[in-house]
PDB file of C-alpha atoms in Angstrom:
ATOM      1  CA  THR R 868       7.440  27.505  -0.365  1.00 74.00           C
ATOM      2  CA  ASN R 869       8.227  30.030  -3.087  1.00 80.00           C
ATOM      3  CA  GLN R 870       8.094  27.408  -5.836  1.00 84.00           C
ATOM      4  CA  PHE R 871       6.181  26.822  -9.062  1.00 88.00           C
ATOM      5  CA  ALA R 872       4.009  23.773  -9.738  1.00 91.00           C
ATOM      6  CA  GLY R 873       1.933  22.917 -12.781  1.00 95.00           C
ATOM      7  CA  ARG R 874       0.904  20.301 -15.320  1.00 96.00           C
ATOM      8  CA  VAL R 875       0.417  20.073 -19.072  1.00 97.00           C
ATOM      9  CA  GLY R 876      -0.832  17.106 -21.052  1.00 97.00           C
ATOM     10  CA  ALA R 877      -2.524  15.824 -24.161  1.00 98.00           C
ATOM     11  CA  GLN R 878      -4.862  12.964 -24.980  1.00 97.00           C
ATOM     12  CA  TYR R 879      -6.004  11.382 -28.218  1.00 97.00           C
ATOM     13  CA  GLN R 880      -8.999   9.148 -28.940  1.00 96.00           C
ATOM     14  CA  PHE R 881      -7.550   6.473 -31.212  1.00 96.00           C
ATOM     15  CA  THR R 882     -10.832   4.582 -31.488  1.00 94.00           C
ATOM     16  CA  ARG R 883     -14.229   4.742 -29.800  1.00 93.00           C
ATOM     17  CA  ASN R 884     -12.917   2.474 -27.016  1.00 95.00           C
ATOM     18  CA  ILE R 885      -9.201   3.357 -26.768  1.00 96.00           C
ATOM     19  CA  MET R 886      -7.722   6.652 -25.564  1.00 97.00           C
ATOM     20  CA  GLY R 887      -4.027   7.461 -25.244  1.00 97.00           C
ATOM     21  CA  TYR R 888      -2.474  10.243 -23.218  1.00 98.00           C
ATOM     22  CA  MET R 889       0.793  11.816 -22.139  1.00 98.00           C
ATOM     23  CA  MET R 890       1.460  14.241 -19.301  1.00 97.00           C
ATOM     24  CA  PHE R 891       4.269  16.377 -17.930  1.00 97.00           C
ATOM     25  CA  SER R 892       4.163  18.045 -14.510  1.00 97.00           C
ATOM     26  CA  ARG R 893       6.317  19.758 -11.921  1.00 96.00           C
ATOM     27  CA  GLY R 894       5.731  19.571  -8.183  1.00 95.00           C
ATOM     28  CA  PHE R 895       7.506  20.373  -4.940  1.00 94.00           C
ATOM     29  CA  LYS R 896       7.535  19.904  -1.184  1.00 93.00           C
ATOM     30  CA  PRO R 897       8.497  22.831   1.069  1.00 92.00           C
ATOM     31  CA  GLY R 898      11.722  22.689   3.039  1.00 91.00           C
ATOM     32  CA  GLY R 899      11.843  22.446   6.816  1.00 89.00           C
ATOM     33  CA  PHE R 900      13.891  21.153   9.701  1.00 86.00           C
ATOM     34  CA  SER R 901      14.029  18.012  11.835  1.00 80.00           C
ATOM     35  CA  ALA R 902      13.017  18.193  15.483  1.00 75.00           C
ATOM     36  CA  ASN R 903      13.840  14.621  16.403  1.00 67.00           C
ATOM     37  CA  ILE R 904      15.173  14.318  19.982  1.00 68.00           C
ATOM     38  CA  THR R 905      16.749  17.767  19.589  1.00 73.00           C
ATOM     39  CA  GLN R 906      19.872  18.156  21.739  1.00 74.00           C
ATOM     40  CA  GLN R 907      21.880  20.742  19.835  1.00 77.00           C
ATOM     41  CA  ALA R 908      21.127  23.730  17.634  1.00 79.00           C
ATOM     42  CA  SER R 909      22.950  22.033  14.731  1.00 75.00           C
ATOM     43  CA  GLN R 910      20.077  19.530  14.521  1.00 77.00           C
ATOM     44  CA  LEU R 911      17.781  22.361  13.432  1.00 83.00           C
ATOM     45  CA  LYS R 912      19.750  22.974  10.261  1.00 85.00           C
ATOM     46  CA  PRO R 913      17.016  23.192   7.584  1.00 90.00           C
ATOM     47  CA  PHE R 914      16.704  20.808   4.669  1.00 91.00           C
ATOM     48  CA  LYS R 915      15.946  22.106   1.167  1.00 93.00           C
ATOM     49  CA  PRO R 916      12.668  22.034  -0.765  1.00 94.00           C
ATOM     50  CA  GLU R 917      12.112  18.929  -2.888  1.00 95.00           C
ATOM     51  CA  GLN R 918      11.366  19.323  -6.595  1.00 96.00           C
ATOM     52  CA  VAL R 919      10.195  16.698  -9.064  1.00 97.00           C
ATOM     53  CA  LEU R 920       9.594  16.603 -12.810  1.00 97.00           C
ATOM     54  CA  THR R 921       7.211  13.805 -13.807  1.00 97.00           C
ATOM     55  CA  TYR R 922       6.686  12.222 -17.201  1.00 98.00           C
ATOM     56  CA  GLU R 923       3.758   9.857 -17.737  1.00 97.00           C
ATOM     57  CA  GLY R 924       2.157   8.191 -20.726  1.00 98.00           C
ATOM     58  CA  GLY R 925      -0.359   5.430 -21.242  1.00 97.00           C
ATOM     59  CA  PHE R 926      -3.762   4.412 -22.524  1.00 97.00           C
ATOM     60  CA  LYS R 927      -7.248   3.643 -21.254  1.00 97.00           C
ATOM     61  CA  SER R 928      -9.568   1.200 -22.973  1.00 97.00           C
ATOM     62  CA  MET R 929     -13.059  -0.286 -22.658  1.00 95.00           C
ATOM     63  CA  LEU R 930     -13.485  -3.488 -24.685  1.00 94.00           C
ATOM     64  CA  PHE R 931     -16.006  -6.239 -25.466  1.00 93.00           C
ATOM     65  CA  ASP R 932     -19.117  -4.098 -25.088  1.00 90.00           C
ATOM     66  CA  ARG R 933     -17.758  -2.562 -21.855  1.00 90.00           C
ATOM     67  CA  ARG R 934     -17.183  -5.949 -20.226  1.00 94.00           C
ATOM     68  CA  LEU R 935     -13.420  -5.435 -19.981  1.00 96.00           C
ATOM     69  CA  ARG R 936     -11.534  -2.330 -18.895  1.00 97.00           C
ATOM     70  CA  PHE R 937      -7.783  -2.337 -19.429  1.00 97.00           C
ATOM     71  CA  ASN R 938      -5.576   0.638 -18.528  1.00 98.00           C
ATOM     72  CA  ALA R 939      -1.785   0.901 -18.601  1.00 98.00           C
ATOM     73  CA  ALA R 940       0.752   3.629 -17.874  1.00 98.00           C
ATOM     74  CA  GLY R 941       4.480   4.178 -17.618  1.00 98.00           C
ATOM     75  CA  PHE R 942       6.145   6.935 -15.600  1.00 98.00           C
ATOM     76  CA  TYR R 943       9.483   8.551 -14.800  1.00 98.00           C
ATOM     77  CA  TYR R 944      10.079  10.886 -11.817  1.00 98.00           C
ATOM     78  CA  ASP R 945      13.172  13.106 -11.920  1.00 97.00           C
ATOM     79  CA  TYR R 946      13.927  14.457  -8.424  1.00 97.00           C
ATOM     80  CA  ARG R 947      16.013  17.401  -7.260  1.00 96.00           C
ATOM     81  CA  ASP R 948      16.889  17.477  -3.540  1.00 95.00           C
ATOM     82  CA  GLN R 949      14.610  14.555  -2.684  1.00 95.00           C
ATOM     83  CA  GLN R 950      13.770  14.596   1.017  1.00 93.00           C
ATOM     84  CA  LEU R 951      14.335  11.411   2.990  1.00 89.00           C
ATOM     85  CA  LEU R 952      14.729  10.393   6.591  1.00 83.00           C
ATOM     86  CA  GLY R 953      18.454   9.744   6.814  1.00 83.00           C
ATOM     87  CA  SER R 954      21.168   9.869   9.471  1.00 83.00           C
ATOM     88  CA  ILE R 955      23.021  12.773  11.091  1.00 85.00           C
ATOM     89  CA  LEU R 956      25.882  12.801  13.608  1.00 86.00           C
ATOM     90  CA  VAL R 957      25.297  14.660  16.881  1.00 85.00           C
ATOM     91  CA  PRO R 958      28.307  14.318  19.236  1.00 85.00           C
ATOM     92  CA  PRO R 959      28.402  13.223  21.996  1.00 83.00           C
ATOM     93  CA  TYR R 960      25.070  11.449  21.494  1.00 82.00           C
ATOM     94  CA  GLY R 961      25.997   9.597  18.321  1.00 83.00           C
ATOM     95  CA  VAL R 962      24.117   8.912  15.094  1.00 83.00           C
ATOM     96  CA  LEU R 963      20.478  10.066  15.113  1.00 81.00           C
ATOM     97  CA  GLY R 964      17.710  10.226  12.561  1.00 80.00           C
ATOM     98  CA  GLY R 965      17.141  13.427  10.601  1.00 83.00           C
ATOM     99  CA  TYR R 966      15.806  14.603   7.260  1.00 87.00           C
ATOM    100  CA  VAL R 967      18.407  15.099   4.513  1.00 90.00           C
ATOM    101  CA  ASN R 968      18.372  15.878   0.793  1.00 94.00           C
ATOM    102  CA  ALA R 969      19.538  13.648  -2.046  1.00 95.00           C
ATOM    103  CA  PRO R 970      20.623  16.169  -4.748  1.00 96.00           C
ATOM    104  CA  ARG R 971      19.651  13.961  -7.719  1.00 97.00           C
ATOM    105  CA  SER R 972      17.550  10.799  -7.907  1.00 96.00           C
ATOM    106  CA  TYR R 973      14.900   9.172 -10.065  1.00 97.00           C
ATOM    107  CA  ILE R 974      12.064   6.642  -9.917  1.00 97.00           C
ATOM    108  CA  TYR R 975      10.545   4.831 -12.888  1.00 98.00           C
ATOM    109  CA  GLY R 976       7.870   2.220 -13.274  1.00 97.00           C
ATOM    110  CA  ALA R 977       4.676   0.961 -14.872  1.00 98.00           C
ATOM    111  CA  GLU R 978       1.100   0.255 -13.804  1.00 97.00           C
ATOM    112  CA  PHE R 979      -1.648  -1.980 -15.207  1.00 97.00           C
ATOM    113  CA  ASP R 980      -5.305  -2.055 -14.185  1.00 96.00           C
ATOM    114  CA  ILE R 981      -7.884  -4.633 -15.352  1.00 97.00           C
ATOM    115  CA  GLU R 982     -11.575  -4.890 -14.525  1.00 97.00           C
ATOM    116  CA  ALA R 983     -13.721  -7.631 -16.083  1.00 97.00           C
ATOM    117  CA  HIS R 984     -17.486  -8.292 -15.982  1.00 95.00           C
ATOM    118  CA  PRO R 985     -17.753 -11.775 -17.529  1.00 93.00           C
ATOM    119  CA  PHE R 986     -21.246 -12.469 -16.154  1.00 91.00           C
ATOM    120  CA  ARG R 987     -24.017 -10.425 -14.618  1.00 90.00           C
ATOM    121  CA  GLY R 988     -23.144  -9.628 -11.005  1.00 90.00           C
ATOM    122  CA  LEU R 989     -19.543 -10.938 -11.232  1.00 95.00           C
ATOM    123  CA  VAL R 990     -16.648  -8.465 -11.159  1.00 96.00           C
ATOM    124  CA  LEU R 991     -12.959  -9.391 -11.396  1.00 97.00           C
ATOM    125  CA  THR R 992     -10.228  -6.801 -10.805  1.00 97.00           C
ATOM    126  CA  GLN R 993      -6.462  -7.012 -10.956  1.00 97.00           C
ATOM    127  CA  ASN R 994      -3.840  -4.314 -10.449  1.00 97.00           C
ATOM    128  CA  PHE R 995      -0.127  -4.576 -11.135  1.00 97.00           C
ATOM    129  CA  GLY R 996       2.548  -2.047 -10.286  1.00 97.00           C
ATOM    130  CA  TYR R 997       6.304  -2.012 -10.721  1.00 97.00           C
ATOM    131  CA  GLN R 998       8.696   0.735  -9.649  1.00 96.00           C
ATOM    132  CA  ASN R 999      12.397   1.160  -9.045  1.00 95.00           C
ATOM    133  CA  GLY R1000      14.402   4.076  -7.687  1.00 95.00           C
ATOM    134  CA  VAL R1001      18.083   5.049  -7.866  1.00 95.00           C
ATOM    135  CA  TYR R1002      20.189   7.798  -6.299  1.00 95.00           C
ATOM    136  CA  SER R1003      22.191   9.360  -9.109  1.00 95.00           C
ATOM    137  CA  GLN R1004      23.925  11.964  -6.902  1.00 95.00           C
ATOM    138  CA  PHE R1005      23.957  11.482  -3.134  1.00 94.00           C
ATOM    139  CA  GLN R1006      26.657  11.510  -0.475  1.00 92.00           C
ATOM    140  CA  SER R1007      25.537  10.947   3.107  1.00 90.00           C
ATOM    141  CA  LEU R1008      26.539   9.715   6.538  1.00 89.00           C
ATOM    142  CA  ASN R1009      27.169   5.973   6.747  1.00 88.00           C
ATOM    143  CA  ARG R1010      25.483   4.939   9.985  1.00 83.00           C
ATOM    144  CA  GLY R1011      27.177   1.551  10.321  1.00 83.00           C
ATOM    145  CA  ALA R1012      30.690   2.755   9.468  1.00 89.00           C
ATOM    146  CA  THR R1013      30.423   5.788  11.750  1.00 90.00           C
ATOM    147  CA  THR R1014      29.292   3.669  14.692  1.00 87.00           C
ATOM    148  CA  ALA R1015      32.013   1.084  14.037  1.00 91.00           C
ATOM    149  CA  GLN R1016      34.678   3.814  13.970  1.00 92.00           C
ATOM    150  CA  PHE R1017      33.468   5.136  17.340  1.00 92.00           C
ATOM    151  CA  ALA R1018      33.701   1.607  18.776  1.00 91.00           C
ATOM    152  CA  ARG R1019      37.374   1.481  17.692  1.00 93.00           C
ATOM    153  CA  THR R1020      38.476   5.018  18.589  1.00 93.00           C
ATOM    154  CA  GLY R1021      36.012   6.283  21.203  1.00 91.00           C
ATOM    155  CA  VAL R1022      35.612   9.493  19.155  1.00 92.00           C
ATOM    156  CA  TRP R1023      32.535  10.481  17.171  1.00 91.00           C
ATOM    157  CA  SER R1024      33.539  11.603  13.673  1.00 91.00           C
ATOM    158  CA  PRO R1025      31.494  11.289  10.469  1.00 91.00           C
ATOM    159  CA  VAL R1026      32.165   8.621   7.863  1.00 92.00           C
ATOM    160  CA  ASN R1027      30.421   9.551   4.623  1.00 92.00           C
ATOM    161  CA  THR R1028      29.679   7.256   1.705  1.00 91.00           C
ATOM    162  CA  ASN R1029      29.086   8.108  -1.939  1.00 92.00           C
ATOM    163  CA  TYR R1030      25.739   6.504  -2.799  1.00 92.00           C
ATOM    164  CA  ASN R1031      25.769   7.428  -6.499  1.00 94.00           C
ATOM    165  CA  GLY R1032      24.091   4.586  -8.382  1.00 92.00           C
ATOM    166  CA  TYR R1033      22.687   2.939  -5.223  1.00 91.00           C
ATOM    167  CA  ASN R1034      19.196   1.499  -5.339  1.00 91.00           C
ATOM    168  CA  MET R1035      16.630   3.208  -3.083  1.00 90.00           C
ATOM    169  CA  GLY R1036      15.361  -0.139  -1.860  1.00 88.00           C
ATOM    170  CA  ILE R1037      11.696   0.720  -2.446  1.00 90.00           C
ATOM    171  CA  ALA R1038       9.180  -2.095  -2.892  1.00 91.00           C
ATOM    172  CA  ASN R1039       9.506  -3.001  -6.566  1.00 94.00           C
ATOM    173  CA  LEU R1040       6.348  -5.051  -7.041  1.00 95.00           C
ATOM    174  CA  THR R1041       2.824  -4.407  -5.782  1.00 95.00           C
ATOM    175  CA  LEU R1042      -0.183  -6.538  -6.722  1.00 96.00           C
ATOM    176  CA  SER R1043      -3.820  -6.457  -5.722  1.00 97.00           C
ATOM    177  CA  GLY R1044      -6.985  -8.097  -6.964  1.00 97.00           C
ATOM    178  CA  ALA R1045     -10.519  -9.009  -6.040  1.00 97.00           C
ATOM    179  CA  ILE R1046     -13.481 -11.148  -7.036  1.00 97.00           C
ATOM    180  CA  THR R1047     -16.953  -9.848  -6.208  1.00 96.00           C
ATOM    181  CA  ASP R1048     -20.189 -11.707  -6.923  1.00 95.00           C
ATOM    182  CA  THR R1049     -23.660 -10.259  -6.350  1.00 92.00           C
ATOM    183  CA  GLY R1050     -26.915 -12.161  -6.879  1.00 90.00           C
ATOM    184  CA  LYS R1051     -30.548 -12.424  -5.866  1.00 88.00           C
ATOM    185  CA  VAL R1052     -31.527 -14.656  -2.935  1.00 86.00           C
ATOM    186  CA  LEU R1053     -35.108 -15.493  -1.903  1.00 80.00           C
ATOM    187  CA  HIS R1054     -36.619 -13.107  -4.459  1.00 79.00           C
ATOM    188  CA  ASP R1055     -36.393  -9.789  -2.550  1.00 82.00           C
ATOM    189  CA  TYR R1056     -32.954 -10.253  -1.042  1.00 89.00           C
ATOM    190  CA  GLU R1057     -29.475  -9.812  -2.405  1.00 91.00           C
ATOM    191  CA  MET R1058     -26.158 -11.352  -1.374  1.00 93.00           C
ATOM    192  CA  THR R1059     -22.694 -10.042  -2.194  1.00 94.00           C
ATOM    193  CA  TYR R1060     -19.482 -12.000  -1.657  1.00 95.00           C
ATOM    194  CA  ASP R1061     -16.019 -10.519  -1.999  1.00 97.00           C
ATOM    195  CA  ALA R1062     -12.500 -11.945  -1.650  1.00 97.00           C
ATOM    196  CA  ASP R1063      -9.462  -9.747  -2.273  1.00 97.00           C
ATOM    197  CA  TYR R1064      -5.710  -9.736  -1.753  1.00 97.00           C
ATOM    198  CA  SER R1065      -2.755  -7.362  -1.784  1.00 96.00           C
ATOM    199  CA  ASP R1066       0.909  -8.218  -2.248  1.00 95.00           C
ATOM    200  CA  ARG R1067       3.833  -5.876  -1.548  1.00 93.00           C
ATOM    201  CA  GLY R1068       7.491  -6.574  -2.213  1.00 92.00           C
ATOM    202  CA  ALA R1069      10.358  -6.171   0.235  1.00 90.00           C
ATOM    203  CA  GLN R1070      11.501  -2.660   1.097  1.00 88.00           C
ATOM    204  CA  THR R1071      14.621  -1.149   2.688  1.00 84.00           C
ATOM    205  CA  GLN R1072      14.350   1.961   4.839  1.00 75.00           C
ATOM    206  CA  PRO R1073      16.181   5.124   3.574  1.00 71.00           C
ATOM    207  CA  GLN R1074      18.355   5.308   6.709  1.00 69.00           C
ATOM    208  CA  HIS R1075      19.988   2.006   5.763  1.00 74.00           C
ATOM    209  CA  ILE R1076      20.850   2.283   2.065  1.00 79.00           C
ATOM    210  CA  GLY R1077      22.331  -0.948   0.795  1.00 71.00           C
ATOM    211  CA  ASP R1078      21.633  -2.823   4.047  1.00 70.00           C
ATOM    212  CA  GLY R1079      19.531  -5.940   4.450  1.00 68.00           C
ATOM    213  CA  GLY R1080      18.545  -8.156   7.346  1.00 71.00           C
ATOM    214  CA  ILE R1081      16.385  -6.474   9.966  1.00 73.00           C
ATOM    215  CA  TYR R1082      16.540  -3.193   8.026  1.00 77.00           C
ATOM    216  CA  ARG R1083      14.630  -4.630   5.053  1.00 82.00           C
ATOM    217  CA  ALA R1084      10.884  -5.003   5.518  1.00 85.00           C
ATOM    218  CA  PRO R1085       9.986  -8.446   4.131  1.00 89.00           C
ATOM    219  CA  ALA R1086       7.414  -8.959   1.393  1.00 92.00           C
ATOM    220  CA  TYR R1087       3.905  -9.870   2.491  1.00 94.00           C
ATOM    221  CA  VAL R1088       0.509 -10.939   1.140  1.00 96.00           C
ATOM    222  CA  LEU R1089      -2.772  -9.995   2.811  1.00 96.00           C
ATOM    223  CA  VAL R1090      -6.136 -11.688   2.179  1.00 97.00           C
ATOM    224  CA  ASN R1091      -9.488 -10.105   3.066  1.00 97.00           C
ATOM    225  CA  SER R1092     -13.140 -11.027   2.522  1.00 97.00           C
ATOM    226  CA  PHE R1093     -16.713  -9.967   3.276  1.00 97.00           C
ATOM    227  CA  LEU R1094     -20.258 -11.275   2.843  1.00 96.00           C
ATOM    228  CA  THR R1095     -23.274  -8.942   2.727  1.00 95.00           C
ATOM    229  CA  PHE R1096     -26.945  -9.932   2.930  1.00 93.00           C
ATOM    230  CA  ALA R1097     -29.203  -7.036   1.926  1.00 91.00           C
ATOM    231  CA  ALA R1098     -32.907  -6.280   1.714  1.00 87.00           C
ATOM    232  CA  ALA R1099     -33.064  -3.287  -0.583  1.00 72.00           C
ATOM    233  CA  LYS R1100     -36.829  -2.760  -0.280  1.00 77.00           C
ATOM    234  CA  GLN R1101     -36.603  -2.895   3.536  1.00 74.00           C
ATOM    235  CA  HIS R1102     -33.550  -0.599   3.600  1.00 85.00           C
ATOM    236  CA  TRP R1103     -31.196  -2.738   5.662  1.00 89.00           C
ATOM    237  CA  SER R1104     -28.141  -4.964   5.212  1.00 92.00           C
ATOM    238  CA  ASP R1105     -25.927  -7.225   7.345  1.00 94.00           C
ATOM    239  CA  THR R1106     -22.206  -7.703   6.665  1.00 95.00           C
ATOM    240  CA  VAL R1107     -19.582 -10.008   8.141  1.00 97.00           C
ATOM    241  CA  TYR R1108     -15.973  -9.368   7.194  1.00 97.00           C
ATOM    242  CA  GLY R1109     -12.438 -10.449   7.855  1.00 97.00           C
ATOM    243  CA  GLN R1110      -9.155  -8.599   7.336  1.00 96.00           C
ATOM    244  CA  ASN R1111      -5.741 -10.264   7.145  1.00 96.00           C
ATOM    245  CA  LEU R1112      -7.442 -13.654   7.334  1.00 96.00           C
ATOM    246  CA  ALA R1113      -4.135 -15.550   7.284  1.00 95.00           C
ATOM    247  CA  ASP R1114      -3.045 -13.535  10.353  1.00 95.00           C
ATOM    248  CA  ARG R1115       0.146 -12.526   8.547  1.00 93.00           C
ATOM    249  CA  ARG R1116       2.690 -10.821  10.816  1.00 92.00           C
ATOM    250  CA  TYR R1117       4.262  -7.992   8.888  1.00 91.00           C
ATOM    251  CA  TRP R1118       5.497  -4.435   9.335  1.00 87.00           C
ATOM    252  CA  LEU R1119       4.860  -1.285   7.350  1.00 84.00           C
ATOM    253  CA  SER R1120       7.942   0.829   8.051  1.00 79.00           C
ATOM    254  CA  GLY R1121      10.892   1.152  10.391  1.00 76.00           C
ATOM    255  CA  GLY R1122      13.638   3.517  11.409  1.00 71.00           C
ATOM    256  CA  THR R1123      16.238   4.538  13.933  1.00 66.00           C
ATOM    257  CA  GLN R1124      15.204   7.303  16.325  1.00 60.00           C
ATOM    258  CA  ALA R1125      18.164   7.205  18.721  1.00 58.00           C
ATOM    259  CA  THR R1126      20.247   4.124  19.523  1.00 62.00           C
ATOM    260  CA  PHE R1127      17.600   1.530  18.654  1.00 71.00           C
ATOM    261  CA  TYR R1128      15.806   0.347  15.516  1.00 74.00           C
ATOM    262  CA  GLY R1129      12.014   0.103  15.709  1.00 81.00           C
ATOM    263  CA  VAL R1130       9.275  -0.905  13.292  1.00 84.00           C
ATOM    264  CA  ILE R1131       5.574  -0.120  12.902  1.00 86.00           C
ATOM    265  CA  PRO R1132       3.654  -3.417  12.638  1.00 90.00           C
ATOM    266  CA  GLY R1133       0.613  -4.001  10.461  1.00 91.00           C
ATOM    267  CA  LEU R1134      -2.752  -4.961  11.900  1.00 92.00           C
ATOM    268  CA  PRO R1135      -3.292  -8.621  12.883  1.00 94.00           C
ATOM    269  CA  ARG R1136      -6.307 -10.683  11.803  1.00 96.00           C
ATOM    270  CA  PHE R1137      -9.553  -8.858  12.488  1.00 95.00           C
ATOM    271  CA  VAL R1138     -13.081 -10.280  12.120  1.00 96.00           C
ATOM    272  CA  GLY R1139     -16.218  -8.210  12.583  1.00 96.00           C
ATOM    273  CA  ALA R1140     -19.815  -7.596  11.603  1.00 97.00           C
ATOM    274  CA  LYS R1141     -21.976  -4.538  10.960  1.00 95.00           C
ATOM    275  CA  ILE R1142     -25.620  -3.662  10.324  1.00 94.00           C
ATOM    276  CA  ASN R1143     -26.660  -0.816   8.032  1.00 92.00           C
ATOM    277  CA  VAL R1144     -30.129   0.756   8.115  1.00 91.00           C
ATOM    278  CA  SER R1145     -31.278   3.590   5.854  1.00 85.00           C
ATOM    279  CA  TYR R1146     -34.442   5.640   6.171  1.00 80.00           C
TER     280      TYR R1146
END
């Protein structure tokens, strides 16, 4: 943990409603060791600290008498010894999961954020994000090739692959948005309706660089909503809500712990209600 972290930046007010900025920072994660189904002392070999240099620039704006907010940014992350859950060979048990370092890698992308208030009580939001990552210097154990070689020879020996130039397989596109409408009902009461969504692109787990099929988490779209009826003067409100209304079956992440591949599923459709009282 004997590392340096810090940030420097600058911003400039181009007009009353538009501000631009740029920022440079350095961060790190401490090193450590894997303790995943530990069978041999070699599995406790430590992995190195992770270091990252980040470059970011963009602008923030408030337009049309503060009815429209539009922000945008671009970024580039330059990694040294990026930590990822990869694969290690532990004879006679085979290929297991363990943290490893990718000596050089980078991630770049852009983000956009819009919030509009076209009418009183109506709010529209939309977020857009794009990112892509590449290993520029990384040689690591090839899980599939190592296992296939054992099936042919009956001997566990490592088969390494040069992953220079390989894509990280991270979810490239993420989208989210919402529409919220609030208005008076029956003079002293207020009703708020919200519908929102989130969309994430497909993603491959680090242990299976370049693989597809069951090792690539498919893209998914989630839709949520809620309706609130409130009596501000009486200090109470009722809300009914639904999450993942389409009951989309999806999974968040996956990985190989021993000889099997498992995934962590997302929550199924959930509908509920709540009452809030303040005093």
